[in-house]
Structures are given as structure tokens and as C-alpha cells.
Coordinates of C-alpha atoms in Angstrom, one line a residue:
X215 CA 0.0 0.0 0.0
X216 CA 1.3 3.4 -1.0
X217 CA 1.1 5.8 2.1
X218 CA 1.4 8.9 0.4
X219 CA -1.8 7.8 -1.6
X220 CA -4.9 8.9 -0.7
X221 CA -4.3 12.3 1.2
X222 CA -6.8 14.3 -0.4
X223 CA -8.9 11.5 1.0
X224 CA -7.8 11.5 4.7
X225 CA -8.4 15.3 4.6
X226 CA -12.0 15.0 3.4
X227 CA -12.6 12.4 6.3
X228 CA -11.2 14.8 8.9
X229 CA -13.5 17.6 6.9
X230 CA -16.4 15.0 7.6
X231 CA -15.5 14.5 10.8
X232 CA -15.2 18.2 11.8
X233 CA -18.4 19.1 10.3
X234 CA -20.3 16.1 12.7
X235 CA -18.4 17.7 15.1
X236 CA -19.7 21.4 14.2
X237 CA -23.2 20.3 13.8
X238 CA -23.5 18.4 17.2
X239 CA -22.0 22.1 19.0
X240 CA -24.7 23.9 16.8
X241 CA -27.5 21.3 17.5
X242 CA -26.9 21.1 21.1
X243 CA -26.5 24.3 21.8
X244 CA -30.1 24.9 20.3
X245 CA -31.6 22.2 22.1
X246 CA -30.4 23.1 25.4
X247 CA -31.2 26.4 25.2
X248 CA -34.4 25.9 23.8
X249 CA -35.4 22.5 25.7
X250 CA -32.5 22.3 28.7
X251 CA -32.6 18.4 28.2
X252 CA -28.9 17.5 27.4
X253 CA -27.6 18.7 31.0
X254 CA -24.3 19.7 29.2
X255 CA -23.2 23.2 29.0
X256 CA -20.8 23.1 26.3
X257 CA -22.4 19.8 24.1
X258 CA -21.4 17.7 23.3
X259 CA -19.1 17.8 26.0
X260 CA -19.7 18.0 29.5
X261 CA -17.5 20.9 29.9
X262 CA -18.0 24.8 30.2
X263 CA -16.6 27.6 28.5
X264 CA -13.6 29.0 30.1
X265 CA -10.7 30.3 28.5
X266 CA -7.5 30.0 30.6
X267 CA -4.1 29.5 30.9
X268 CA -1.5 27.9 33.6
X269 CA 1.6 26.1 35.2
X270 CA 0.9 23.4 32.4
X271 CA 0.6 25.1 29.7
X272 CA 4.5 26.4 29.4
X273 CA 5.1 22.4 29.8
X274 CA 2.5 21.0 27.0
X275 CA 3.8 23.4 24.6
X276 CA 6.9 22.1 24.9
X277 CA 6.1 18.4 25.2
X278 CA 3.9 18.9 22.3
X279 CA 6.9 20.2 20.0
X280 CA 9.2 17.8 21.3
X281 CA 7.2 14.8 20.2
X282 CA 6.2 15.9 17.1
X283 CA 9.8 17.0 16.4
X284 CA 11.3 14.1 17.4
X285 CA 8.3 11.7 18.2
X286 CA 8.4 9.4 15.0
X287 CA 12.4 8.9 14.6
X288 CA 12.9 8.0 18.5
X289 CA 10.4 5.2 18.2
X290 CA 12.0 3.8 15.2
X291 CA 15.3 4.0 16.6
X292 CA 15.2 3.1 20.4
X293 CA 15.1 -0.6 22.0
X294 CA 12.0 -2.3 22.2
X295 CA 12.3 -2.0 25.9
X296 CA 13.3 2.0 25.8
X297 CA 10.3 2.6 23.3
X298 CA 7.8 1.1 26.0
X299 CA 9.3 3.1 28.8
X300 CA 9.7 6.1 26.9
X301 CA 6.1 6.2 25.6
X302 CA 5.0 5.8 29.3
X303 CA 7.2 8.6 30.6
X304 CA 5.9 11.2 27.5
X305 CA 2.7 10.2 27.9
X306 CA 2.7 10.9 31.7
X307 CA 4.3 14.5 30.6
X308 CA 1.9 15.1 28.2
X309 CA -1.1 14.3 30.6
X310 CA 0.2 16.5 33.4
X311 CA 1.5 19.3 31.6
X312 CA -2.5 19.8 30.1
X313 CA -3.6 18.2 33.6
X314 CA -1.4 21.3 35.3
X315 CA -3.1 23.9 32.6
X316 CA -5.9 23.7 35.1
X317 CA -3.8 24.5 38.1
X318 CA -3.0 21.6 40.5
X319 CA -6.1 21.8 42.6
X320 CA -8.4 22.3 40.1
X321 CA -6.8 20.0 37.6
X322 CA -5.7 17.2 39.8
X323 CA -6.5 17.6 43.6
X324 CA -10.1 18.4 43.6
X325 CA -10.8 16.3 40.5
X326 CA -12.1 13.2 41.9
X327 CA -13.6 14.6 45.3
X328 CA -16.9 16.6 43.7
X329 CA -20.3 15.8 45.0
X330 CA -20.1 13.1 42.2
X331 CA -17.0 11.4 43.1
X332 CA -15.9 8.6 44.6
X333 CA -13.7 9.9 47.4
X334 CA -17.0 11.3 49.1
X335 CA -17.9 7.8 50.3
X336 CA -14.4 7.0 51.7
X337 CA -15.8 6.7 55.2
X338 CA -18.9 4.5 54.1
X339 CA -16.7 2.0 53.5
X340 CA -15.1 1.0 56.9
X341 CA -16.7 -2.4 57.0
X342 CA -15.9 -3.6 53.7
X343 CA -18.0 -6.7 53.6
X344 CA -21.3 -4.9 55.4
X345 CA -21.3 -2.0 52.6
X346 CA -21.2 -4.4 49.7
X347 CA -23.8 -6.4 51.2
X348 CA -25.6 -3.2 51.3
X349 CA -23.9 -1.4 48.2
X350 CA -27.6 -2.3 46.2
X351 CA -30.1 -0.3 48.9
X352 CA -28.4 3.0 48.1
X353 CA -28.4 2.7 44.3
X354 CA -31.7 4.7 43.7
X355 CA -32.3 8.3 44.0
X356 CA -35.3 8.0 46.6
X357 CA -33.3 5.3 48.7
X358 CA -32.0 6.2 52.0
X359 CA -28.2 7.6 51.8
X360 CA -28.3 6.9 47.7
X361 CA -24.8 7.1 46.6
X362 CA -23.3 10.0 44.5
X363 CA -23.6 9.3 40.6
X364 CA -20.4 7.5 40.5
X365 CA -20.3 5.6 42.8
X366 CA -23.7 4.3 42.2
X367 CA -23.3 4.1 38.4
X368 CA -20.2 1.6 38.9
X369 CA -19.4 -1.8 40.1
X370 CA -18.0 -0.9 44.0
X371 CA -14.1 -2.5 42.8
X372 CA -14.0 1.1 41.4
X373 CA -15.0 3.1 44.7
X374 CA -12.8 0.4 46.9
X375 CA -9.6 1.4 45.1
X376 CA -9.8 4.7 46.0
X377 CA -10.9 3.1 49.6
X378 CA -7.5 1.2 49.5
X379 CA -5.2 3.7 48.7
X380 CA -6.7 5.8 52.0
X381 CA -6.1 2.8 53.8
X382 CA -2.6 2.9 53.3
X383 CA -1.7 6.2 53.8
X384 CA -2.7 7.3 49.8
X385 CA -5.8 9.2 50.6
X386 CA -7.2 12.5 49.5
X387 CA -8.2 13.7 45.9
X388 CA -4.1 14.7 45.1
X389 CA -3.2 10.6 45.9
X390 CA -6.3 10.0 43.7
X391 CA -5.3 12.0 40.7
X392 CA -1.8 10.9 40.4
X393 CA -2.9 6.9 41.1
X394 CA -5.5 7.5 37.9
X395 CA -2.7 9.4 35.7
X396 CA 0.4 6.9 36.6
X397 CA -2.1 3.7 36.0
X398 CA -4.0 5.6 33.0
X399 CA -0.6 6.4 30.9
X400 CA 1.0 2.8 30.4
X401 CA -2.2 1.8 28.4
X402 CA -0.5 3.4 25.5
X403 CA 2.2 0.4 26.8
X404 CA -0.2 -2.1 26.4
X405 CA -1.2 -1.2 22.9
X406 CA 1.7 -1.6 22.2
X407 CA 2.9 -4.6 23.2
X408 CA -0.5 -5.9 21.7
X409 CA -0.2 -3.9 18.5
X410 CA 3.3 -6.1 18.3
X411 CA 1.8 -9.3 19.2
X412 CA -0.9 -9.4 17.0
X413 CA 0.8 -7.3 13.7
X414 CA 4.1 -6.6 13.7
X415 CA 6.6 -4.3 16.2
X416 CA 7.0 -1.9 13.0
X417 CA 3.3 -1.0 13.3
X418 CA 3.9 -0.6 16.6
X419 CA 6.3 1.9 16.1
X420 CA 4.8 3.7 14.4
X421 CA 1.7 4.1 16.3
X422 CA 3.9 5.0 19.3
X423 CA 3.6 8.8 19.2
X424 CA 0.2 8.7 18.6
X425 CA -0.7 7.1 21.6
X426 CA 1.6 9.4 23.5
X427 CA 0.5 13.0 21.6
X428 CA -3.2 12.2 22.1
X429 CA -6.2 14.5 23.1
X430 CA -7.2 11.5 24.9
X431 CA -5.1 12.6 27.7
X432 CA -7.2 15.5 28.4
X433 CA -9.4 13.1 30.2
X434 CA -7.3 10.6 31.2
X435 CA -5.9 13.3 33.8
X436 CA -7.7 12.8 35.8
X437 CA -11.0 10.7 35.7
X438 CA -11.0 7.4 36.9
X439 CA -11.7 6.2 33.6
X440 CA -8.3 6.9 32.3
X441 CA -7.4 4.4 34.9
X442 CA -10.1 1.7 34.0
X443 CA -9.0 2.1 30.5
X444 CA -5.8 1.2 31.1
X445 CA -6.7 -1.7 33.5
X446 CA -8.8 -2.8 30.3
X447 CA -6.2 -2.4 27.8
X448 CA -3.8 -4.9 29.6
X449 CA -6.4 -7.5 29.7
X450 CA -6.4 -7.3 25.9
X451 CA -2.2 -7.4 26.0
X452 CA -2.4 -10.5 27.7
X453 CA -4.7 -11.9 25.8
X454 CA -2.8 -11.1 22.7
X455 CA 0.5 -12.5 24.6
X456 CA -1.6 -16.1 25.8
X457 CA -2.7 -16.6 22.1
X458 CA 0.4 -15.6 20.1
X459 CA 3.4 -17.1 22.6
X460 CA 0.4 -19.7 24.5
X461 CA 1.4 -18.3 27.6
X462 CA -0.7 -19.9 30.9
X463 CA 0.5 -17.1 33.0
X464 CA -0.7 -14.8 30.3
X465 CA -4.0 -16.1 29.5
X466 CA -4.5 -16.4 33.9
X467 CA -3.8 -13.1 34.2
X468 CA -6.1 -11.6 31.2
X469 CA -8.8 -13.4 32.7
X470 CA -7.9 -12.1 36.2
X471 CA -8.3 -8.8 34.4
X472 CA -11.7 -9.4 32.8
X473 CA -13.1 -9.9 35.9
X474 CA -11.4 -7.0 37.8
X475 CA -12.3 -4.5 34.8
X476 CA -16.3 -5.7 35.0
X477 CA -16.1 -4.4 38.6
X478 CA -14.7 -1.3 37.3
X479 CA -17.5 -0.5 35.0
X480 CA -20.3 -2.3 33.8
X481 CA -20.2 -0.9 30.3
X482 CA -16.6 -2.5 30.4
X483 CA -18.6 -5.9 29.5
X484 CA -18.1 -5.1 26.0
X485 CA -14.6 -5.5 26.2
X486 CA -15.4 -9.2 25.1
X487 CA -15.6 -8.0 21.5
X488 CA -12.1 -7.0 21.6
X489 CA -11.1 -10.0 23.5
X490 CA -12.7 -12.3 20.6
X491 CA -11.5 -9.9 17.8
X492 CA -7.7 -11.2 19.3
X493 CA -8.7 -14.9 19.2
X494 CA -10.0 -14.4 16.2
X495 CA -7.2 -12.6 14.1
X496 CA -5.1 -15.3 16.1
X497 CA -6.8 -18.6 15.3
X498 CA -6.8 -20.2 18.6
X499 CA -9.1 -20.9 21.5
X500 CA -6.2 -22.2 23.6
X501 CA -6.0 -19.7 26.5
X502 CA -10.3 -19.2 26.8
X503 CA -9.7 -22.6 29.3
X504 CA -7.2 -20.4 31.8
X505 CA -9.0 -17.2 30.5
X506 CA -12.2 -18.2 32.2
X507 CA -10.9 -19.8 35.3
X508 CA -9.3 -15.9 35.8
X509 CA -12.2 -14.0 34.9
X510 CA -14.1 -15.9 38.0
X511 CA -11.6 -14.9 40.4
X512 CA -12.8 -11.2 41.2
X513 CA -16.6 -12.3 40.7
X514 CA -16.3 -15.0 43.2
X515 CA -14.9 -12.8 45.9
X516 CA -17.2 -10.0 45.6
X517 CA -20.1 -12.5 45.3
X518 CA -19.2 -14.4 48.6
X519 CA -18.5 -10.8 49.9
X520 CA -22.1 -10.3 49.2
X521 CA -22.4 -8.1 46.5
X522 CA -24.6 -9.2 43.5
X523 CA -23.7 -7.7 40.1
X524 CA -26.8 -8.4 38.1
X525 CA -28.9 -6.9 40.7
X526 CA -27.0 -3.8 40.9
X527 CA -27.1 -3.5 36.9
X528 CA -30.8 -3.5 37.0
X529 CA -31.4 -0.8 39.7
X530 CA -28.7 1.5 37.7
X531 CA -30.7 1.1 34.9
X532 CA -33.6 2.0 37.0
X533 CA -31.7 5.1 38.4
X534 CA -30.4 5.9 35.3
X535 CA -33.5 7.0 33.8
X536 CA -34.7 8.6 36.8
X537 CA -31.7 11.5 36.3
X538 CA -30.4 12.8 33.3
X539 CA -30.5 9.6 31.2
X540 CA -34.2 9.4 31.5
X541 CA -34.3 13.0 30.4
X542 CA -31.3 13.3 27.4
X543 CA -32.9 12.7 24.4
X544 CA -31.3 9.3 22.7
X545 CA -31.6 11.0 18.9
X546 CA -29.2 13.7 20.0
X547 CA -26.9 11.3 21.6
X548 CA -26.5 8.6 19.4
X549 CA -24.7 10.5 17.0
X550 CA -23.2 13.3 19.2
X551 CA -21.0 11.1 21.1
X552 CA -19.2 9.9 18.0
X553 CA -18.8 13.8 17.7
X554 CA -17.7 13.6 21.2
X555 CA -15.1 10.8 20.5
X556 CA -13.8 12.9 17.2
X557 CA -12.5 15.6 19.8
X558 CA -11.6 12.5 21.9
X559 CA -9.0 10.7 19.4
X560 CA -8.2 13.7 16.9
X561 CA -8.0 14.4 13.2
X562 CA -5.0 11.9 12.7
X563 CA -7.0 8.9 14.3
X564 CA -10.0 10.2 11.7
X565 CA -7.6 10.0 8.4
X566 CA -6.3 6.6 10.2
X567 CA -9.6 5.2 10.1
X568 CA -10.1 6.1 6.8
X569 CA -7.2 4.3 6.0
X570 CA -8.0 1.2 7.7
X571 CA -10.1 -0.3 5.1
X572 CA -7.1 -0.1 2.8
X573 CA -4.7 -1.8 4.9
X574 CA -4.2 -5.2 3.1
X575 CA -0.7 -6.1 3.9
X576 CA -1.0 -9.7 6.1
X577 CA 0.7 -7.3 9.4
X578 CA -1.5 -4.0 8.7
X579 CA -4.7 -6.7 8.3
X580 CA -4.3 -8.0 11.7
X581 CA -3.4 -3.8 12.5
X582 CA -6.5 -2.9 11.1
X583 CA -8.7 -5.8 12.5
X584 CA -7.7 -4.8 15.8
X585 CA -8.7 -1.3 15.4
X586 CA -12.0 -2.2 13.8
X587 CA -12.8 -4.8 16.7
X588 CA -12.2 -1.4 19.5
X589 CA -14.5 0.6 17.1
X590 CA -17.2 -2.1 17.0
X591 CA -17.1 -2.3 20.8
X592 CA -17.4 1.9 20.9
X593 CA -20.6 1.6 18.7
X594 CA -22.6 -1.1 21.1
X595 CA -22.0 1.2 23.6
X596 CA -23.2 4.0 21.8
X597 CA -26.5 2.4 20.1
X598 CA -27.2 0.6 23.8
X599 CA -28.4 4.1 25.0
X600 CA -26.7 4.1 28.5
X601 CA -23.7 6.5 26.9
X602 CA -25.6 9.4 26.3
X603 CA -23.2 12.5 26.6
X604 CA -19.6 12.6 29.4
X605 CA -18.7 9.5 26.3
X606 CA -15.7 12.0 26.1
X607 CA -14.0 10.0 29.3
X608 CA -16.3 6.8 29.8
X609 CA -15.8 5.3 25.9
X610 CA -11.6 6.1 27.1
X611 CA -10.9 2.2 26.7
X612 CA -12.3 1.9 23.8
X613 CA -11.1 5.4 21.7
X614 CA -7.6 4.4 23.3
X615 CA -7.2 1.8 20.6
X616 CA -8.5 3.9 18.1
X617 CA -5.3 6.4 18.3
X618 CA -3.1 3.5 17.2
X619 CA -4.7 4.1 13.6
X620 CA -2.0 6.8 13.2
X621 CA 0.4 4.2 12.4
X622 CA -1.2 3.8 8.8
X623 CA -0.5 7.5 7.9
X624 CA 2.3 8.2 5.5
X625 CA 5.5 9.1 6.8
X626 CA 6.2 12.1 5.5
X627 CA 2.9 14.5 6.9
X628 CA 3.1 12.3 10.4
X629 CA 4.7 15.3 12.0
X630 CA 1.9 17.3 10.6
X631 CA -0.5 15.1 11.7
X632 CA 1.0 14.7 15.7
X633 CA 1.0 18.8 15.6
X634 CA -3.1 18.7 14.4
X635 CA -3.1 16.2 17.5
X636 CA -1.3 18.3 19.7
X637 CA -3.0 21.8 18.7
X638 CA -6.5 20.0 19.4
X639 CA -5.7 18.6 22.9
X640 CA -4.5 22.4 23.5
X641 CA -7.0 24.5 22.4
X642 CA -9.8 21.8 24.2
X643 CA -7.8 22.4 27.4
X644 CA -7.4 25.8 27.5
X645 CA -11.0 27.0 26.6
X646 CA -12.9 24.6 28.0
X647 CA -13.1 23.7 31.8
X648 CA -13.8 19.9 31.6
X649 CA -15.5 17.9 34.9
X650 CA -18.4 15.6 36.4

């Protein structure tokens, strides 16, 4: 496949893309003004208008050129180990220097301890065993003590990590911030140690400074959901690693995973799709044995704890049409999130995507299978109608695979395209004020 073929093409995508994008702020903005039935102030994202500068931004500016300056030649040149540590440590730059454009209590500290978070039931939780027993009574808005809208609209293995990190010594919303940041950056490590699994370590390579220079990491610092969506992203590296090199500790350990990440979020579920996309494009049913034994660990022990998952599902169901689901209107929605996830993954992931169709070499099909198993996933989350609007951070596991489609841009506009990333990821952080 020629790379340098087809640019008018990618730029009509990302023209497409731009004007979904355009017509969901238009749209919105009508409909809220006129109806107030989105609950968003700046749709499609939940975010206000703010313009503003800070600490950070000094810090992302400089990230931002040294990446796209020096992004693509690094990851072709450095070890395979260097590259994986390296895209780590730039992408944990790149998040806190827009994290820090905020200011570090408003773009870090306080993040996670609104009336909506979970550090505000901390203390709820001193008898672990009685409050998941319990965890279902306060799910509903007219139950007694109902819990904030996170906390209710998770699994509680979300809440209890915060809950363990104050129990030794790691509490407050600063210790929860940096926990969700450190955690949330190595997903770009485990795409791509699956990326090199399942295709080849030159795709991987190439998708590196995508993964690092993403607007993704606007939200990844800090919601928690940076940090389930890298919890998520290793069970699909391990899964990868158990079908390609039939490892037992592998295939355990994704299905350890599984289990953990469907206590994280229940919307997480879906991450079967991209679980089966990897046994698929690998031809082998070997580690689903070891796979499943794993993914009853974390069900067991919160099910002899006393907490029961499917009952808990159907009373946030309940609870979330009683709030704002109930009230956002679903034909808005469906297609404004994928507006939402534009601003999310960026104009280069757009033109990748375009491209992904084309990619016909036996490593870029595997590549491109990959991506369209993640984009699959997305859209039964987005036609189920419990993601309707803040998609920009909850579909985070999902879009986080969707960066890697950088990797099938030619090589000579990639530095234009990292800057296009960059600029975006910018400009969101520094007019908007993001939260929940």
C-alpha cells in the first residue's frame, strides 16, 4: 500500500468529521437552550466555556513540539524496551502538563472529590463486607443515603480502590489523581505490546507517538476512567500474549483482568468484543480454558462478599432514567457522542480510520482488524443508549485503541499530523473547563 496515496482523501474524512463535530456544538446548543434536556453546558461535552491559561501550559507546549519534532524517529530508533518506557514517561508528561493547565487543585486535587465522586464515600466504607452487602439499597435516587452518581453508576471495585489507597496512607483527591494518571498512561504500553503481538513491532512503532501525543489525555488526567481504560487495555495485551506465545501465566492473568475490569464498570462488558477480535485474528481458542478460570476470580470474591452484580445492573438502569438519562434525548446522543469521541481521538485517528479499510498487507490486516474490533465495541455502547453524553471519558478504553490508527499514515505529513493532534488537545484544554 502506498502511504502517500490517498491524502486528499484523509483530509476529506477529517473535513467530515469536523463538520459532525460542528453540527452536534450547533445542534446542542439549540436544544439546550431551547429544551435544557442534554444537562451539558458546552455539548457535546460536558465541559464549560472558560478560557484560561496555567503552570501546564509552558510544559505541554513544549512536550507537544518535542514529540512531534522528534516523536516518529525516536520510536524507530530506540530498543523495544526504551520505546515502551519512553512512551510511558511522554505520555505521563503530556497528561500532566494539560492536567497542570488547570492549576493543580483544580486539575488534579479536587478532580475526583466533587459531589459526584468517589472519594466522598471513603468513610462509608469501613466495614468492607457490610457496605457491599448493602452497596444495592443506596443505588436509587429515593433510597435512603443513595450514593453519588459515581459511585452508584459503577461496580464498587471502582469506589474500593480509592478506599485502598486511603487505607494505606494514599488518601485525599491529590493521591487520587496521580494513582488515575500513573495507572491511566501505560495503556499506551499495552497497545503496544498488543499492536506487536498481534501485527508486527513496526506498526507498533509507528503508532507510538500517537498514543503518547493524544487529546485523549485530556481526560485521562484525571478521571478514573483513564485508569479503567488502562486496566482494560492490559487484559487485551495479555490476551494477545496467551494466544500468540500460549502463555498460561498470560492467558490467567487476562482473565484475572476481565473480571477485575467488569467491577470497574459495567459498560466495560463489552470489552469481550475485543477479546474475541484477538482470538479471532489469532486462530486459537487455547487460552479461553485459563481465561475463564481468571475471569471468576474477582466475581467470586465480591459475590461471597455479598455483592450481586446483576442486581445492581438492574437498579442502575432504574436510576439511570430517573436522572439525566431518563431525560437526554437518545436522537441527540447517538450520533453526538461519536462527535464527542472525534474531539476525543483527533483528526490523525479520523484519516487513520479512513485508512483502515485499505490496509491489506498480512501485518496492517491483523493492524486494522484490531482497530475495527475497539471501534465495534465503541458503537454497542453507543447504540445501547446508556452513553448518552460525558462519552468523552467513559468510551476512554475503547477510543484508546482507536489512536493507534495513526500508524497507517504516511511518513512524510506524520509530523503534521502529531501537531493537528497536539493543537487540538491544546485549544480543548485551554478553553474549555472539563469535569463531572
Amino acid at each position: 500500500m502506498n502511504r502517500d496515496s490517498g491524502t486528499r482523501r484523509d483530509l476529506l474524512a477529517v473535513a467530515a468529521a469536523a463538520l459532525l463535530v460542528a453540527a452536534a456544538v450547533g445542534i446542542g446548543t439549540y436544544i439546550e437552550h431551547r429544551y435544557g434536556t442534554l444537562h451539558v453546558n458546552w455539548p457535546p461535552l460536558y465541559a464549560r466555556w472558560g478560557p484560561h491559561l496555567g503552570p501546564g501550559t509552558p510544559a505541554a507546549l513544549a512536550v507537544a513540539a518535542l514529540v512531534v519534532a522528534y516523536g516518529p524517529p525516536l520510536a524507530a530508533r530506540l530498543s523495544w524496551r526504551g520505546l515502551l518506557w519512553g512512551a510511558w514517561g511522554t505520555s505521563m508528561a503530556w497528561t500532566w502538563s494539560l492536567a497542570l493547565i488547570d492549576g493543580w487543585h483544580r486539575g488534579i486535587a479536587r478532580r475526583l472529590t466533587t459531589s459526584y465522586e468517589y472519594l466522598q464515600v471513603i468513610d462509608r466504607f469501613r466495614d468492607i463486607p457490610a457496605t457491599l452487602r448493602d452497596f444495592h439499597r443506596h443505588i436509587l435516587i429515593g433510597s435512603p443515603d443513595h450514593w453519588p452518581a459515581h459511585v452508584a453508576g459503577h461496580p464498587p471495585g471502582a469506589t474500593l480502590t480509592f478506599v485502598w489507597l486511603d487505607r494505606i496512607g494514599l488518601g485525599g483527591g491529590a493521591w487520587a489523581g496521580v494513582w488515575c494518571i500513573t495507572v491511566g498512561c501505560t495503556a499506551a504500553v499495552a497497545v503496544l505490546v498488543t499492536v506487536r503481538a498481534l501485527a508486527s513491532e513496526k506498526m507498533a512503532r509507528r503508532a507510538a507517538p500517537f498514543l503518547v501525543l493524544a487529546p485523549a489525555a485530556v481526560w485521562v488526567g484525571t478521571s478514573a476512567d483513564g485508569y479503567f481504560a488502562a486496566v482494560a487495555a492490559w487484559t487485551v495485551a495479555c490476551t494477545a500474549l496467551a494466544a500468540t506465545r500460549r502463555s498460561r501465566t498470560a492467558a490467567l492473568a487476562a482473565g484475572v483482568l476481565f473480571g477485575a475490569t467488569c467491577f470497574l464498570s459495567y459498560g466495560l462488558t463489552l470489552l469481550a468484543v475485543l477479546l474475541g477480535t484477538v482470538l479471532l485474528l489469532t486462530r486459537t481458542w487455547r487460552p479461553l480454558p485459563l481465561m475463564v478460570l481468571g475471569a471468576a476470580v474477582v466475581p467470586v470474591a465480591f459475590a461471597l462478599a455479598g455483592f450481586n452484580w446483576w442486581e445492581a445492573y438492574r437498579l442502575l438502569v432504574e436510576r439511570y432514567y430517573e436522572g439525566a438519562g431518563g431525560i437526554r434525548p437518545y436522537g441527540y446522543w447517538v450520533w453526538a457522542n461519536l462527535a464527542c469521541t472525534v474531539l476525543v481521538v483527533g483528526p490523525a485517528t479520523v484519516a487513520g480510520l479512513r485508512r483502515v479499510p485499505g490496509a491489506v498487507r498480512d501485518g496492517e490486516r491483523h493492524f486494522a482488524l484490531l482497530v475495527t474490533g475497539a471501534l465495534l465495541a465503541l458503537l454497542a455502547a453507543d447504540l445501547s443508549g446508556m452513553s448518552k453524553a460525558e462519552t468523552e471519558r467513559i468510551w476512554l478504553p475503547f477510543a484508546t485503541w482507536l489512536l493507534a490508527a495513526g500508524a497507517l499514515l504516511p511518513d512524510r505529513r506524520r509530523r503534521a499530523w502529531l501537531a493537528a493532534q497536539a493543537a487540538l488537545a491544546l485549544v480543548l484544554n485551554s478553553l474549555l473547563l472539563t469535569g463531572w
